[in-house]
mmCIF file of C-alpha atoms in Angstrom:
data_model
loop_
_atom_site.group_PDB
_atom_site.id
_atom_site.type_symbol
_atom_site.label_atom_id
_atom_site.label_comp_id
_atom_site.label_asym_id
_atom_site.label_seq_id
_atom_site.Cartn_x
_atom_site.Cartn_y
_atom_site.Cartn_z
ATOM 1 C CA UNK A 285 -55.848 -38.633 -12.604
ATOM 2 C CA UNK A 286 -52.847 -40.218 -11.012
ATOM 3 C CA UNK A 287 -49.876 -40.900 -13.294
ATOM 4 C CA UNK A 288 -46.834 -43.111 -12.981
ATOM 5 C CA UNK A 289 -43.305 -41.964 -13.796
ATOM 6 C CA UNK A 290 -43.761 -42.777 -17.495
ATOM 7 C CA UNK A 291 -46.906 -40.637 -17.745
ATOM 8 C CA UNK A 292 -49.340 -43.560 -17.855
ATOM 9 C CA UNK A 293 -52.650 -42.669 -16.211
ATOM 10 C CA UNK A 294 -53.828 -44.920 -13.405
ATOM 11 C CA UNK A 295 -57.608 -44.770 -13.470
ATOM 12 C CA UNK A 296 -59.414 -43.671 -10.317
ATOM 13 C CA UNK A 297 -60.395 -46.665 -8.206
ATOM 14 C CA UNK A 298 -57.708 -48.882 -9.721
ATOM 15 C CA UNK A 299 -55.495 -50.566 -7.156
ATOM 16 C CA UNK A 300 -51.747 -50.827 -7.673
ATOM 17 C CA UNK A 301 -48.756 -51.932 -5.656
ATOM 18 C CA UNK A 302 -46.822 -48.909 -4.481
ATOM 19 C CA UNK A 303 -47.263 -45.527 -2.886
ATOM 20 C CA UNK A 304 -48.442 -42.085 -3.910
ATOM 21 C CA UNK A 305 -45.952 -39.234 -3.439
ATOM 22 C CA UNK A 306 -45.995 -35.554 -4.332
ATOM 23 C CA UNK A 307 -42.598 -34.089 -5.232
ATOM 24 C CA UNK A 308 -44.038 -30.657 -5.989
ATOM 25 C CA UNK A 309 -45.622 -31.147 -9.404
ATOM 26 C CA UNK A 310 -48.590 -33.172 -8.245
ATOM 27 C CA UNK A 311 -49.052 -36.732 -7.042
ATOM 28 C CA UNK A 312 -47.170 -39.527 -8.777
ATOM 29 C CA UNK A 313 -47.464 -43.288 -8.370
ATOM 30 C CA UNK A 314 -44.315 -44.817 -6.934
ATOM 31 C CA UNK A 315 -44.854 -48.249 -8.436
ATOM 32 C CA UNK A 316 -42.822 -50.818 -10.351
ATOM 33 C CA UNK A 317 -42.359 -48.375 -13.250
ATOM 34 C CA UNK A 318 -40.654 -45.955 -10.846
ATOM 35 C CA UNK A 319 -38.148 -48.467 -9.503
ATOM 36 C CA UNK A 320 -37.340 -50.047 -12.858
ATOM 37 C CA UNK A 321 -37.706 -46.983 -15.068
ATOM 38 C CA UNK A 322 -36.002 -43.657 -15.548
ATOM 39 C CA UNK A 323 -37.611 -41.929 -12.587
ATOM 40 C CA UNK A 324 -35.620 -43.405 -9.763
ATOM 41 C CA UNK A 325 -32.314 -41.939 -8.627
ATOM 42 C CA UNK A 326 -31.390 -45.460 -7.520
ATOM 43 C CA UNK A 327 -32.025 -46.792 -11.010
ATOM 44 C CA UNK A 328 -28.919 -48.426 -12.444
ATOM 45 C CA UNK A 329 -30.227 -49.155 -15.921
ATOM 46 C CA UNK A 330 -28.444 -47.556 -18.858
ATOM 47 C CA UNK A 331 -30.671 -46.430 -21.696
ATOM 48 C CA UNK A 332 -29.673 -46.601 -25.323
ATOM 49 C CA UNK A 333 -30.149 -42.886 -25.994
ATOM 50 C CA UNK A 334 -27.686 -42.051 -23.204
ATOM 51 C CA UNK A 335 -24.914 -44.439 -24.290
ATOM 52 C CA UNK A 336 -21.939 -42.756 -25.959
ATOM 53 C CA UNK A 337 -18.541 -43.682 -27.298
ATOM 54 C CA UNK A 338 -16.159 -43.077 -24.407
ATOM 55 C CA UNK A 339 -12.904 -43.460 -26.341
ATOM 56 C CA UNK A 340 -10.331 -40.842 -25.406
ATOM 57 C CA UNK A 341 -6.774 -39.705 -25.690
ATOM 58 C CA UNK A 342 -5.423 -37.882 -22.675
ATOM 59 C CA UNK A 343 -2.171 -36.109 -21.912
ATOM 60 C CA UNK A 344 -1.929 -37.705 -18.469
ATOM 61 C CA UNK A 345 1.373 -36.202 -17.315
ATOM 62 C CA UNK A 346 4.136 -34.037 -18.770
ATOM 63 C CA UNK A 347 7.265 -32.639 -17.127
ATOM 64 C CA UNK A 348 9.621 -29.938 -18.345
ATOM 65 C CA UNK A 349 12.943 -29.648 -16.509
ATOM 66 C CA UNK A 350 15.871 -27.271 -16.854
ATOM 67 C CA UNK A 351 19.174 -27.829 -15.052
ATOM 68 C CA UNK A 352 21.910 -25.344 -14.268
ATOM 69 C CA UNK A 353 25.180 -27.140 -13.591
ATOM 70 C CA UNK A 354 28.129 -26.013 -11.447
ATOM 71 C CA UNK A 355 29.879 -24.186 -14.313
ATOM 72 C CA UNK A 356 26.869 -22.028 -15.141
ATOM 73 C CA UNK A 357 26.136 -21.020 -11.530
ATOM 74 C CA UNK A 358 29.610 -20.837 -9.973
ATOM 75 C CA UNK A 359 29.462 -17.028 -10.065
ATOM 76 C CA UNK A 360 26.469 -17.180 -7.662
ATOM 77 C CA UNK A 361 27.693 -19.698 -5.091
ATOM 78 C CA UNK A 362 29.343 -23.050 -4.561
ATOM 79 C CA UNK A 363 26.232 -24.983 -5.505
ATOM 80 C CA UNK A 364 26.690 -28.089 -7.637
ATOM 81 C CA UNK A 365 23.403 -27.665 -9.520
ATOM 82 C CA UNK A 366 19.938 -26.133 -9.541
ATOM 83 C CA UNK A 367 17.047 -27.908 -11.274
ATOM 84 C CA UNK A 368 13.801 -26.158 -12.195
ATOM 85 C CA UNK A 369 10.796 -28.208 -13.250
ATOM 86 C CA UNK A 370 7.113 -27.890 -13.984
ATOM 87 C CA UNK A 371 4.809 -30.925 -14.127
ATOM 88 C CA UNK A 372 1.246 -30.937 -15.381
ATOM 89 C CA UNK A 373 -1.288 -33.717 -14.809
ATOM 90 C CA UNK A 374 -4.477 -34.300 -16.824
ATOM 91 C CA UNK A 375 -3.667 -31.313 -19.004
ATOM 92 C CA UNK A 376 -5.644 -32.170 -22.144
ATOM 93 C CA UNK A 377 -8.474 -34.582 -22.951
ATOM 94 C CA UNK A 378 -9.369 -35.323 -26.570
ATOM 95 C CA UNK A 379 -12.793 -36.969 -26.888
ATOM 96 C CA UNK A 380 -16.178 -36.612 -28.542
ATOM 97 C CA UNK A 381 -17.819 -37.658 -25.266
ATOM 98 C CA UNK A 382 -20.340 -35.030 -24.105
ATOM 99 C CA UNK A 383 -20.271 -35.914 -20.407
ATOM 100 C CA UNK A 384 -17.896 -34.683 -17.737
ATOM 101 C CA UNK A 385 -15.086 -37.205 -18.189
ATOM 102 C CA UNK A 386 -15.383 -40.703 -19.673
ATOM 103 C CA UNK A 387 -12.997 -42.097 -17.022
ATOM 104 C CA UNK A 388 -15.217 -41.256 -14.042
ATOM 105 C CA UNK A 389 -18.550 -42.717 -12.999
ATOM 106 C CA UNK A 390 -21.121 -42.467 -10.234
ATOM 107 C CA UNK A 391 -19.558 -45.016 -7.871
ATOM 108 C CA UNK A 392 -15.854 -44.754 -8.640
ATOM 109 C CA UNK A 393 -14.080 -47.795 -9.985
ATOM 110 C CA UNK A 394 -16.410 -50.718 -10.218
ATOM 111 C CA UNK A 395 -19.594 -51.923 -11.760
ATOM 112 C CA UNK A 396 -21.626 -48.753 -12.232
ATOM 113 C CA UNK A 397 -21.830 -49.194 -15.998
ATOM 114 C CA UNK A 398 -20.299 -45.826 -16.817
ATOM 115 C CA UNK A 399 -23.069 -43.670 -15.382
ATOM 116 C CA UNK A 400 -21.568 -40.244 -14.818
ATOM 117 C CA UNK A 401 -24.254 -38.063 -13.270
ATOM 118 C CA UNK A 402 -23.173 -36.183 -10.110
ATOM 119 C CA UNK A 403 -19.490 -36.731 -10.930
ATOM 120 C CA UNK A 404 -16.463 -34.478 -11.172
ATOM 121 C CA UNK A 405 -13.772 -34.806 -13.826
ATOM 122 C CA UNK A 406 -10.272 -35.997 -13.010
ATOM 123 C CA UNK A 407 -8.262 -33.285 -11.290
ATOM 124 C CA UNK A 408 -6.012 -31.105 -13.418
ATOM 125 C CA UNK A 409 -2.916 -29.930 -11.578
ATOM 126 C CA UNK A 410 0.346 -28.084 -12.152
ATOM 127 C CA UNK A 411 3.379 -28.528 -9.901
ATOM 128 C CA UNK A 412 6.432 -26.266 -9.847
ATOM 129 C CA UNK A 413 9.652 -27.365 -8.161
ATOM 130 C CA UNK A 414 13.198 -26.178 -7.565
ATOM 131 C CA UNK A 415 15.882 -28.620 -6.492
ATOM 132 C CA UNK A 416 19.142 -27.207 -5.148
ATOM 133 C CA UNK A 417 22.207 -29.447 -4.735
ATOM 134 C CA UNK A 418 25.255 -28.419 -2.705
#
């Protein structure tokens, strides 16, 4: 027989509000259970078994810089200084959260209740720079 998204059988000849669709595994009733339950991709309900502690500690940004002043480089040229630096962003995340990243969610900043399916973690980046002063 026909089943709804929760596996409940809808007896033959029984009328219901909704549609019948086949997503490849046989017909399923697209009824109120679909729109309010776990089956719908547009469902915004959060279920208890999927709620986790999202507390974190993150090394958001760190910079290491080394400067060569005029005395240490005067044998090379008449430069006043050369600065070398490396900056890292989102280098380390300490959390027990099992999802991608507890700071991201399905609709960006806003009211999506922390749902993180189809999301990417925050970008990790490393930047190298050299600053030369004459």
